[in-house]
Coordinates of C-alpha atoms in Angstrom, one line a residue:
M1 CA -66.3 43.9 56.4
A2 CA -66.2 45.6 52.9
R3 CA -65.0 48.6 54.4
S4 CA -61.9 47.1 56.2
R5 CA -61.0 45.3 52.9
S6 CA -61.0 48.6 51.0
I7 CA -58.7 50.1 53.9
S8 CA -56.4 47.1 53.7
G9 CA -56.1 47.5 49.9
S10 CA -55.4 51.3 50.0
G11 CA -52.7 50.5 52.7
V12 CA -50.7 48.3 50.4
C13 CA -51.2 50.7 47.6
K14 CA -49.7 53.5 49.1
Y15 CA -46.3 51.8 49.1
L16 CA -46.6 51.8 45.3
N17 CA -47.1 55.5 45.0
P18 CA -44.0 57.4 44.3
A19 CA -45.3 60.5 46.1
Y20 CA -45.0 58.3 49.5
Y21 CA -41.4 58.0 49.2
L22 CA -40.8 61.7 47.9
R23 CA -42.1 62.8 51.3
R24 CA -39.8 60.1 53.0
P25 CA -36.1 60.5 51.6
R26 CA -34.8 57.9 53.8
R27 CA -37.2 55.1 52.8
L28 CA -36.5 56.2 49.2
A29 CA -32.7 55.8 49.8
L30 CA -33.4 52.4 51.3
L31 CA -35.4 51.4 48.3
F32 CA -32.7 52.6 46.0
F33 CA -30.1 50.7 47.8
L34 CA -32.1 47.6 47.7
F35 CA -32.9 48.0 43.8
V36 CA -29.1 48.6 43.1
S37 CA -28.2 45.5 45.3
V38 CA -30.6 43.1 43.7
S39 CA -29.8 44.3 40.2
M40 CA -26.1 43.7 41.1
V41 CA -26.7 40.3 42.2
V42 CA -28.9 39.5 39.1
W43 CA -26.3 41.1 36.9
D44 CA -23.5 38.8 38.4
R45 CA -25.7 35.7 38.1
M46 CA -26.4 36.4 34.4
N47 CA -22.9 37.0 33.8
L48 CA -21.8 33.7 35.4
A49 CA -24.2 31.9 33.5
R50 CA -23.0 33.6 30.2
E51 CA -19.6 32.6 31.1
H52 CA -20.6 29.1 32.1
E53 CA -22.3 28.7 29.0
V54 CA -19.3 29.8 26.9
E55 CA -17.0 27.4 28.9
V56 CA -19.5 24.7 28.2
I57 CA -19.5 25.5 24.4
K58 CA -15.8 25.5 24.6
L59 CA -15.6 22.2 26.4
T60 CA -17.9 20.8 24.2
E61 CA -16.1 21.8 21.2
E62 CA -12.8 20.3 22.9
V63 CA -14.7 17.0 23.5
L64 CA -15.6 16.8 19.6
R65 CA -12.2 17.5 18.5
L66 CA -10.9 14.9 20.8
E67 CA -13.5 12.5 19.5
Q68 CA -12.6 13.3 16.0
M69 CA -8.9 12.8 16.5
L70 CA -9.7 9.4 18.2
E71 CA -11.6 8.4 15.3
E72 CA -8.8 9.4 12.9
L73 CA -6.3 7.3 15.2
K74 CA -8.7 4.5 14.9
G75 CA -8.8 5.0 11.2
V76 CA -5.1 4.4 11.0
G77 CA -5.7 1.1 12.6
D78 CA -8.8 -0.3 10.7
G79 CA -8.6 1.6 7.4
K80 CA -12.2 3.2 8.2
T81 CA -11.8 6.9 7.9
L82 CA -9.9 9.2 5.8
M83 CA -7.6 11.6 7.7
T84 CA -6.6 14.8 6.1
H85 CA -3.8 15.9 8.5
K86 CA -4.8 19.6 8.1
D87 CA -2.9 20.2 11.3
V88 CA 0.2 18.5 10.3
P89 CA 2.2 20.7 7.9
E90 CA 3.6 19.2 5.0
D91 CA 6.6 19.9 3.0
P92 CA 5.4 21.7 0.0
V93 CA 7.9 20.3 -2.3
D94 CA 6.4 17.0 -1.2
V95 CA 2.8 18.2 -2.0
E96 CA 4.1 19.4 -5.4
R97 CA 6.0 16.3 -6.5
R98 CA 3.0 14.0 -5.2
Q99 CA 0.6 16.1 -7.4
K100 CA 2.8 15.5 -10.3
V101 CA 2.8 11.8 -9.9
K102 CA -1.1 12.1 -9.5
E103 CA -1.1 13.8 -12.9
A104 CA 1.0 11.1 -14.4
M105 CA -1.5 8.6 -13.2
I106 CA -4.5 10.6 -14.6
H107 CA -2.5 10.7 -18.1
A108 CA -1.8 7.0 -18.1
W109 CA -5.2 6.2 -16.9
S110 CA -7.1 8.4 -19.3
S111 CA -5.1 7.0 -22.0
Y112 CA -5.9 3.4 -21.4
E113 CA -9.7 4.6 -20.8
K114 CA -9.6 6.2 -24.3
Y115 CA -7.7 3.5 -26.5
A116 CA -8.1 0.2 -24.6
W117 CA -10.7 0.1 -22.1
G118 CA -11.3 -3.5 -20.8
K119 CA -8.2 -4.8 -22.5
D120 CA -5.4 -6.0 -20.4
E121 CA -2.7 -3.4 -21.5
L122 CA -2.4 -0.4 -23.7
Q123 CA -0.4 0.0 -26.7
P124 CA 0.2 3.6 -26.5
R125 CA 1.9 4.1 -29.9
T126 CA -0.5 2.4 -32.0
K127 CA -3.2 3.7 -29.8
D128 CA -5.0 0.2 -29.0
G129 CA -5.2 -2.4 -26.4
T130 CA -4.0 -6.1 -26.4
D131 CA -5.1 -9.0 -24.1
S132 CA -1.7 -10.1 -23.1
F133 CA -3.4 -11.9 -19.8
G134 CA -6.3 -13.5 -21.6
G135 CA -8.7 -10.6 -21.4
L136 CA -8.7 -10.5 -17.6
G137 CA -8.6 -6.7 -17.5
A138 CA -5.1 -6.5 -16.3
T139 CA -4.5 -2.9 -16.3
M140 CA -8.2 -2.1 -15.0
I141 CA -7.8 -4.3 -11.8
D142 CA -4.0 -3.4 -11.3
S143 CA -5.1 0.2 -11.2
L144 CA -8.0 0.0 -8.9
D145 CA -6.3 0.6 -5.5
T146 CA -4.0 3.2 -7.1
L147 CA -7.0 5.2 -8.3
Y148 CA -8.5 4.8 -4.8
I149 CA -5.4 5.7 -2.8
M150 CA -5.0 8.8 -5.2
G151 CA -8.6 9.8 -4.4
L152 CA -9.5 9.8 -8.2
D153 CA -13.2 8.9 -7.6
E154 CA -14.7 9.3 -10.7
Q155 CA -12.2 6.9 -12.4
F156 CA -12.5 4.5 -9.8
Q157 CA -16.4 4.3 -9.9
K158 CA -16.1 3.7 -13.5
A159 CA -13.8 1.1 -13.0
R160 CA -15.7 -0.6 -10.4
E161 CA -18.7 -0.5 -12.6
W162 CA -16.9 -2.5 -15.2
V163 CA -15.7 -5.1 -12.8
A164 CA -19.3 -5.6 -11.5
T165 CA -20.8 -6.0 -15.1
S166 CA -18.1 -7.1 -17.5
L167 CA -15.3 -8.8 -15.7
D168 CA -15.5 -12.6 -16.5
F169 CA -13.1 -15.3 -15.7
D170 CA -15.0 -18.1 -17.6
K171 CA -12.3 -18.2 -20.4
D172 CA -10.6 -21.0 -22.2
Y173 CA -7.2 -19.6 -21.7
D174 CA -4.1 -20.9 -20.0
A175 CA -3.2 -18.5 -17.4
S176 CA 0.0 -17.9 -15.5
M177 CA -0.7 -18.8 -11.9
F178 CA 1.7 -16.2 -10.7
E179 CA 0.6 -13.3 -12.8
T180 CA -2.9 -13.8 -12.2
T181 CA -2.5 -14.3 -8.5
I182 CA -0.3 -11.0 -7.9
R183 CA -2.3 -8.9 -10.3
V184 CA -5.9 -10.0 -10.2
V185 CA -6.4 -11.9 -7.0
G186 CA -4.2 -9.4 -5.2
G187 CA -5.7 -6.3 -6.8
L188 CA -9.3 -7.3 -6.1
L189 CA -8.4 -8.3 -2.4
S190 CA -6.6 -4.7 -1.9
T191 CA -9.4 -2.8 -3.3
Y192 CA -11.9 -4.8 -1.2
D193 CA -9.7 -4.0 2.0
L194 CA -9.6 -0.4 1.2
S195 CA -13.1 0.1 0.0
G196 CA -15.0 -2.4 1.8
D197 CA -17.0 -3.1 -1.5
K198 CA -18.1 -6.7 -1.4
I199 CA -18.0 -7.1 -5.3
F200 CA -14.3 -7.1 -5.2
L201 CA -14.1 -10.1 -2.7
E202 CA -16.7 -12.0 -4.6
K203 CA -14.6 -11.7 -7.8
A204 CA -11.4 -12.6 -6.1
K205 CA -12.9 -15.7 -4.6
D206 CA -14.2 -16.6 -8.2
I207 CA -10.7 -16.4 -9.8
A208 CA -9.1 -18.0 -6.7
D209 CA -11.5 -21.0 -7.2
R210 CA -10.4 -21.4 -10.6
L211 CA -6.7 -21.3 -9.7
L212 CA -7.1 -23.9 -7.0
P213 CA -6.7 -27.2 -9.1
A214 CA -3.2 -26.1 -10.1
W215 CA -2.1 -27.2 -6.5
N216 CA -3.2 -30.7 -6.9
T217 CA 0.1 -32.4 -7.3
P218 CA 1.8 -35.2 -5.5
T219 CA 3.6 -32.7 -3.1
G220 CA 1.2 -29.7 -3.3
I221 CA 3.8 -27.5 -5.1
P222 CA 1.6 -26.2 -7.9
Y223 CA 1.8 -26.3 -11.6
N224 CA 2.3 -22.7 -13.1
I225 CA -0.1 -22.8 -15.9
I226 CA -3.9 -23.3 -15.7
N227 CA -6.8 -23.3 -17.9
L228 CA -9.4 -20.9 -16.3
R229 CA -12.2 -22.9 -17.8
S230 CA -11.2 -26.4 -17.7
G231 CA -9.1 -26.4 -14.5
S232 CA -6.2 -28.6 -16.6
A233 CA -3.0 -27.6 -15.1
H234 CA 0.8 -27.9 -16.3
N235 CA 4.3 -26.4 -16.2
P236 CA 5.7 -24.1 -19.1
S237 CA 7.4 -26.5 -21.7
W238 CA 10.6 -24.4 -21.3
A239 CA 11.1 -25.0 -17.6
A240 CA 13.8 -27.5 -16.9
G241 CA 12.2 -31.2 -17.0
G242 CA 8.7 -29.7 -16.6
D243 CA 9.5 -28.4 -13.2
S244 CA 7.7 -25.7 -11.4
I245 CA 9.4 -22.3 -11.0
L246 CA 10.4 -21.3 -7.4
A247 CA 9.2 -17.7 -7.5
D248 CA 5.8 -18.8 -9.2
S249 CA 5.1 -21.4 -6.5
G250 CA 6.2 -19.4 -3.5
T251 CA 4.4 -16.1 -4.5
E252 CA 0.7 -16.7 -3.7
Q253 CA 0.9 -17.1 0.1
L254 CA -0.1 -13.5 0.9
E255 CA -3.2 -13.4 -1.2
F256 CA -4.7 -16.9 -0.6
I257 CA -4.1 -16.3 3.2
A258 CA -5.9 -13.1 3.1
L259 CA -8.6 -14.8 1.0
S260 CA -9.1 -17.3 3.8
Q261 CA -9.1 -14.7 6.3
R262 CA -11.7 -12.5 4.5
T263 CA -14.1 -15.6 3.5
G264 CA -13.7 -17.7 6.5
D265 CA -12.8 -20.7 4.1
P266 CA -9.5 -22.3 5.1
K267 CA -8.9 -24.2 1.7
Y268 CA -7.1 -21.3 0.1
Q269 CA -4.7 -20.9 3.1
Q270 CA -4.2 -24.6 3.5
K271 CA -3.3 -25.0 -0.1
V272 CA -0.5 -22.3 -0.3
E273 CA 0.7 -23.1 3.3
K274 CA 1.4 -26.8 2.2
V275 CA 3.9 -25.4 -0.2
I276 CA 6.1 -24.0 2.4
T277 CA 5.8 -27.0 4.6
E278 CA 7.3 -29.2 1.7
L279 CA 10.1 -26.7 0.9
N280 CA 10.9 -26.4 4.5
K281 CA 11.5 -30.2 5.0
N282 CA 14.8 -30.0 3.1
F283 CA 15.4 -26.3 3.2
P284 CA 19.3 -25.8 2.9
A285 CA 21.2 -24.2 5.6
D286 CA 22.0 -21.2 3.7
G287 CA 18.2 -20.9 2.7
L288 CA 19.0 -20.6 -1.2
L289 CA 16.8 -22.6 -3.5
P290 CA 17.5 -23.0 -7.3
I291 CA 14.8 -21.5 -9.5
Y292 CA 13.4 -25.0 -10.6
I293 CA 11.4 -27.3 -8.2
S294 CA 9.9 -30.4 -8.9
P295 CA 6.1 -30.7 -8.2
D296 CA 6.4 -34.4 -8.0
N297 CA 8.9 -34.8 -5.1
A298 CA 9.7 -31.2 -4.0
N299 CA 13.5 -31.7 -5.2
P300 CA 15.3 -28.7 -6.3
S301 CA 16.9 -29.0 -9.9
Y302 CA 20.4 -28.3 -10.7
S303 CA 19.8 -24.5 -11.9
T304 CA 20.6 -21.0 -10.9
I305 CA 20.1 -19.3 -7.7
T306 CA 19.1 -15.8 -7.9
F307 CA 17.4 -13.0 -6.3
G308 CA 16.4 -11.7 -9.8
A309 CA 14.0 -13.3 -12.2
M310 CA 12.2 -16.5 -11.2
G311 CA 13.6 -16.6 -7.8
D312 CA 12.9 -13.1 -6.4
S313 CA 9.4 -13.1 -4.7
F314 CA 9.9 -16.4 -3.0
Y315 CA 12.1 -14.7 -0.5
E316 CA 10.0 -11.7 -0.3
Y317 CA 7.0 -13.6 0.6
L318 CA 8.8 -15.5 3.4
L319 CA 9.4 -12.1 5.1
K320 CA 6.0 -10.7 4.1
V321 CA 3.8 -13.5 5.4
W322 CA 5.3 -13.1 8.8
V323 CA 4.5 -9.5 8.6
Q324 CA 1.2 -10.3 7.5
G325 CA 0.6 -12.7 10.6
N326 CA 1.6 -9.9 13.0
K327 CA 5.1 -11.4 13.5
T328 CA 3.6 -13.8 15.9
S329 CA 4.5 -17.4 16.7
E330 CA 1.9 -18.7 14.2
V331 CA 4.2 -17.3 11.4
K332 CA 7.5 -18.1 13.3
L333 CA 8.6 -20.5 10.6
Y334 CA 8.5 -17.8 8.0
R335 CA 10.9 -15.7 9.7
E336 CA 13.0 -18.6 10.4
M337 CA 13.1 -19.6 6.9
W338 CA 13.7 -16.0 5.7
E339 CA 16.8 -15.4 8.0
K340 CA 18.3 -18.4 6.7
S341 CA 18.0 -17.1 2.9
M342 CA 19.4 -13.8 4.3
K343 CA 22.5 -15.7 5.6
G344 CA 22.6 -17.1 2.0
L345 CA 22.2 -13.6 0.3
L346 CA 25.4 -12.5 2.5
S347 CA 27.3 -15.2 0.6
L348 CA 26.4 -13.7 -2.8
I349 CA 27.3 -10.2 -2.0
K350 CA 30.2 -8.7 -3.6
K351 CA 31.7 -5.3 -4.3
S352 CA 32.5 -3.8 -7.5
T353 CA 35.9 -2.0 -8.6
P354 CA 37.0 0.8 -8.7
S355 CA 33.8 2.5 -7.1
S356 CA 32.7 -0.5 -4.6
F357 CA 29.0 -0.9 -5.8
T358 CA 27.6 -3.6 -3.8
Y359 CA 25.7 -6.3 -5.7
I360 CA 24.1 -9.5 -5.5
Q361 CA 25.9 -12.3 -7.6
E362 CA 24.0 -15.2 -9.0
K363 CA 25.1 -18.7 -8.4
N364 CA 24.7 -22.0 -10.3
G365 CA 26.4 -24.9 -8.7
N366 CA 29.8 -23.6 -7.4
S367 CA 30.0 -21.0 -10.0
Y368 CA 29.3 -17.3 -9.5
N369 CA 28.1 -15.1 -12.1
D370 CA 28.7 -11.1 -11.6
K371 CA 25.1 -10.2 -12.9
M372 CA 22.4 -8.7 -11.1
D373 CA 18.9 -8.1 -12.5
E374 CA 16.9 -4.8 -12.0
L375 CA 14.5 -7.0 -10.5
A376 CA 16.5 -7.8 -7.7
C377 CA 16.4 -4.2 -6.8
F378 CA 13.3 -5.2 -4.6
A379 CA 15.9 -6.5 -2.1
P380 CA 17.0 -3.2 -0.5
G381 CA 13.4 -2.7 0.4
M382 CA 12.9 -6.2 1.6
L383 CA 16.2 -5.9 3.8
A384 CA 15.1 -2.6 5.2
L385 CA 11.6 -4.1 6.2
G386 CA 13.1 -7.2 7.9
A387 CA 15.8 -5.7 9.7
S388 CA 13.8 -4.4 12.5
G389 CA 13.1 -8.2 13.4
Y390 CA 16.8 -8.7 14.3
G391 CA 18.7 -7.5 17.3
P392 CA 20.7 -4.2 17.2
D393 CA 23.9 -5.2 15.7
E394 CA 22.1 -7.6 13.0
E395 CA 19.5 -4.8 12.3
K396 CA 22.2 -2.2 11.6
K397 CA 24.2 -4.7 9.4
F398 CA 21.3 -5.4 7.2
L399 CA 20.0 -1.9 7.2
T400 CA 23.5 -0.8 5.9
L401 CA 23.3 -3.4 3.3
A402 CA 20.1 -2.2 2.1
E403 CA 21.3 1.2 1.9
E404 CA 24.3 0.2 -0.2
L405 CA 22.2 -2.1 -2.7
A406 CA 19.9 0.9 -3.1
W407 CA 22.8 3.1 -4.2
T408 CA 23.8 0.5 -6.7
C409 CA 20.2 0.3 -8.0
Y410 CA 19.9 3.9 -8.2
N411 CA 23.1 4.0 -10.2
F412 CA 21.6 1.4 -12.7
Y413 CA 19.6 4.6 -13.6
Q414 CA 22.1 7.1 -13.5
S415 CA 24.7 5.3 -15.7
T416 CA 22.7 5.4 -18.7
P417 CA 22.3 8.4 -21.3
T418 CA 18.3 8.2 -20.6
K419 CA 18.8 7.8 -16.8
L420 CA 16.5 4.7 -17.0
A421 CA 17.9 1.5 -15.8
G422 CA 18.2 -1.6 -18.2
E423 CA 17.0 -5.0 -17.3
N424 CA 20.2 -6.3 -16.1
Y425 CA 23.8 -5.3 -15.4
Y426 CA 27.3 -7.1 -15.4
F427 CA 30.0 -6.2 -13.2
S428 CA 33.7 -6.5 -14.5
A429 CA 36.9 -6.0 -12.4
G430 CA 37.9 -2.3 -12.8
Q431 CA 34.9 -1.3 -14.8
D432 CA 32.0 -1.4 -12.3
M433 CA 28.8 -1.8 -14.0
S434 CA 27.7 -2.2 -17.7
V435 CA 24.1 -2.7 -19.1
G436 CA 23.5 -6.2 -20.2
T437 CA 19.9 -6.4 -21.6
S438 CA 19.2 -2.8 -22.4
W439 CA 15.6 -2.5 -22.5
N440 CA 13.4 -0.7 -19.7
I441 CA 9.9 -1.9 -19.3
L442 CA 8.8 0.8 -16.8
R443 CA 9.7 -1.6 -14.0
P444 CA 9.0 -0.4 -10.2
E445 CA 11.9 -2.3 -8.0
T446 CA 14.3 0.5 -7.4
V447 CA 11.5 3.0 -6.6
E448 CA 9.9 0.3 -4.3
S449 CA 13.1 0.0 -2.4
L450 CA 13.5 3.9 -2.1
F451 CA 9.9 4.0 -0.7
Y452 CA 10.6 1.4 2.1
L453 CA 14.0 3.1 2.7
W454 CA 12.4 6.5 3.2
R455 CA 9.5 5.2 5.4
L456 CA 11.9 3.3 7.5
T457 CA 14.9 5.8 7.8
G458 CA 13.4 9.2 7.3
N459 CA 16.2 10.0 4.9
K460 CA 14.9 12.3 2.3
T461 CA 17.9 11.4 -0.1
Y462 CA 15.6 8.5 -1.2
Q463 CA 13.0 10.9 -2.1
E464 CA 15.4 13.0 -4.3
W465 CA 16.6 9.8 -6.0
G466 CA 12.9 8.6 -6.8
W467 CA 12.1 12.1 -8.1
N468 CA 15.0 12.0 -10.5
I469 CA 13.7 8.5 -11.6
F470 CA 10.2 9.9 -12.1
Q471 CA 11.6 12.8 -14.2
A472 CA 13.4 10.5 -16.3
F473 CA 10.3 8.2 -17.1
E474 CA 8.5 11.7 -17.8
K475 CA 11.1 12.8 -20.2
N476 CA 11.8 9.5 -22.1
S477 CA 8.5 7.4 -21.6
R478 CA 5.7 9.6 -21.6
I479 CA 4.0 10.2 -25.0
E480 CA 0.5 12.1 -26.0
S481 CA -1.1 8.6 -25.5
G482 CA 0.3 7.2 -22.4
Y483 CA 3.7 5.8 -21.4
V484 CA 5.9 3.3 -23.0
G485 CA 8.8 1.4 -22.3
L486 CA 12.3 1.7 -24.0
K487 CA 13.8 -0.8 -26.3
D488 CA 17.2 0.5 -25.5
V489 CA 18.1 2.9 -22.6
N490 CA 21.2 3.9 -24.3
T491 CA 19.3 5.4 -27.6
G492 CA 16.1 6.1 -26.0
A493 CA 14.1 3.9 -28.7
K494 CA 10.5 3.3 -27.5
D495 CA 8.5 0.2 -27.5
N496 CA 4.8 0.0 -27.8
K497 CA 3.4 -1.3 -24.4
M498 CA 2.3 0.4 -21.1
Q499 CA 2.6 -2.5 -18.6
S500 CA -0.1 -2.7 -16.2
F501 CA 2.2 -2.7 -13.3
F502 CA 3.5 0.8 -14.1
L503 CA 0.0 2.0 -12.8
A504 CA -0.1 -0.6 -10.0
E505 CA 3.4 -0.4 -8.7
T506 CA 5.7 2.3 -10.2
L507 CA 3.5 5.2 -10.0
K508 CA 1.9 4.0 -6.7
Y509 CA 5.3 3.7 -4.9
L510 CA 6.2 7.2 -6.3
Y511 CA 3.2 8.7 -5.0
L512 CA 3.8 7.2 -1.6
L513 CA 7.2 8.4 -1.6
F514 CA 6.1 11.9 -1.3
S515 CA 2.9 11.1 0.9
P516 CA 3.0 11.2 4.9
S517 CA 3.9 8.0 6.4
S518 CA 0.3 7.6 8.0
V519 CA -0.9 6.9 4.2
I520 CA -1.0 3.1 3.8
S521 CA 1.1 2.5 7.2
L522 CA 3.7 -0.1 7.2
D523 CA 2.4 -1.0 10.6
E524 CA -1.1 -1.7 9.2
W525 CA -0.8 -2.7 5.7
V526 CA 1.7 -5.3 4.0
F527 CA 2.2 -4.8 0.1
N528 CA 2.2 -8.0 -2.2
T529 CA 4.7 -8.3 -5.0
E530 CA 2.5 -6.2 -7.3
A531 CA 2.3 -3.3 -4.9
H532 CA -1.2 -4.2 -3.7
P533 CA -1.7 -3.4 0.0
L534 CA -3.5 -6.0 2.0
K535 CA -4.7 -5.3 5.5
I536 CA -2.7 -7.0 8.3
V537 CA -5.2 -9.2 10.1
P538 CA -4.5 -11.6 13.2
R539 CA -3.9 -15.1 12.1
N540 CA -6.6 -17.3 13.3
N541 CA -6.2 -21.1 13.7
D542 CA -9.7 -22.2 13.4
Q543 CA -10.2 -19.9 10.3
R544 CA -13.5 -18.3 11.7
K545 CA -14.4 -15.2 9.5
P546 CA -12.5 -12.4 11.1
T547 CA -14.2 -9.1 11.7
I548 CA -13.0 -6.7 9.1
T549 CA -15.4 -3.7 9.3
L550 CA -14.6 -1.3 6.6
R551 CA -16.5 1.6 5.3
Q552 CA -16.5 3.6 2.2
R553 CA -14.8 7.1 2.4
R554 CA -15.4 10.2 0.4
F555 CA -13.0 10.9 -2.3
G556 CA -10.9 13.8 -3.4
G557 CA -8.1 13.1 -0.9
E558 CA -6.0 10.3 0.0
I559 CA -6.6 7.2 2.0
K560 CA -5.1 7.0 5.2
G561 CA -4.4 4.0 7.5

């Protein structure tokens, strides 16, 4: 047995001996053929495996790229993510101009930080601050969302820390309902919507709760002045017969509806919507209300009808609450009231001679006044924003009107030696426009309308006009310690205040004028009258707290969405 195993083992070994094949060439050739064949099969399979691996890697990369694109597209809708649009080429001129506006914001903010930190407004020429709004940090809060949108991380974080540790609303101060709502409540809510940081929502609720007693009137039309500590409210002594002001009473709806949506507490929305319900009971066919309204019986007083001071933002908010409510049946009343008001606006339209500048007259009883405030230059943007809600013919008519009014407003600037607009203008037959009140306090309304018209028409002419206005501000209003208004747009004499809305509105709208349309998309955001963007959230009848999932994004770029 042992021997047989030895023979068997040696029989296998001979096939492993090279000499065996050297003596048998045919078997050597066969072995070589088998070796080559097996090698080729193995090599082919290895190549296929490598190619497959490469394809898998490519497919994986493509899936990741598509997932990233999907996240970015979601970000446009929910404000969650920052999109850089690296693959979308931008006009280098826009990029350069946007950077110039950003540098202007840095100059304005750093001046405020250096000379007036925590104060309401900077006085650049005397290099100090003033509490023109009772010490509510107006410039600080007005600037928060501008800093965020421009990606100024360090500045934003420092301001956020001040809000968290130093902002105190427990003040024995008679505050303007209107100014406090649009600047403070609006500014805090906007920053909450952008950042998701709950400190801003908490502060917004705090100040809003202090304002609520102002609505405790027989009609629910609010008094326009309220003491933030005691809650006692009244109307300004100079208002006709102690009446409330139209714009001051009809310009809280966006902010307080948004606050109810974010907190789930319906009381804020109920207060402000009751005002609209009352005004709608006897709303005139032309939709035009005088600037004074009785808080006792909701009757309008015999007074001026205007799209300028004390009337303007009432009409703006009728449209924007409709936008804020996703243009659904829930907010149909607002659109209906606004369309009536636009019929009334058409009755105030007139053209100058000899240049046919289109302007909006003021009305008092049956008398017309050929005067238009620069404040009324918000109207072209409002008309452009609302035009798409009409049928094709009406849409074209109102968009054309918006463009004509914007040309007039731009010429408010171009008609003066400084190329900055006065506060109001008069129109005389054969003489076109002339400056009435000749100061300029860094107002944003014309730039606001240029922003809307550029976004909604794509016409770059509006960017050129905005750039010319920005250059005029740089030439006449920029000083070493900030920006100042002009006492006289004819002489260029300077005042001593950097209005908080210069940072909140003027510079923000200029920055957005040179940004991609996806940056604060008009499909996803609605601007309050202080240019604070609020996220559009579906209306909810039972006021359950909506799901608003927002997350912090990294700075250094722009917020998109």
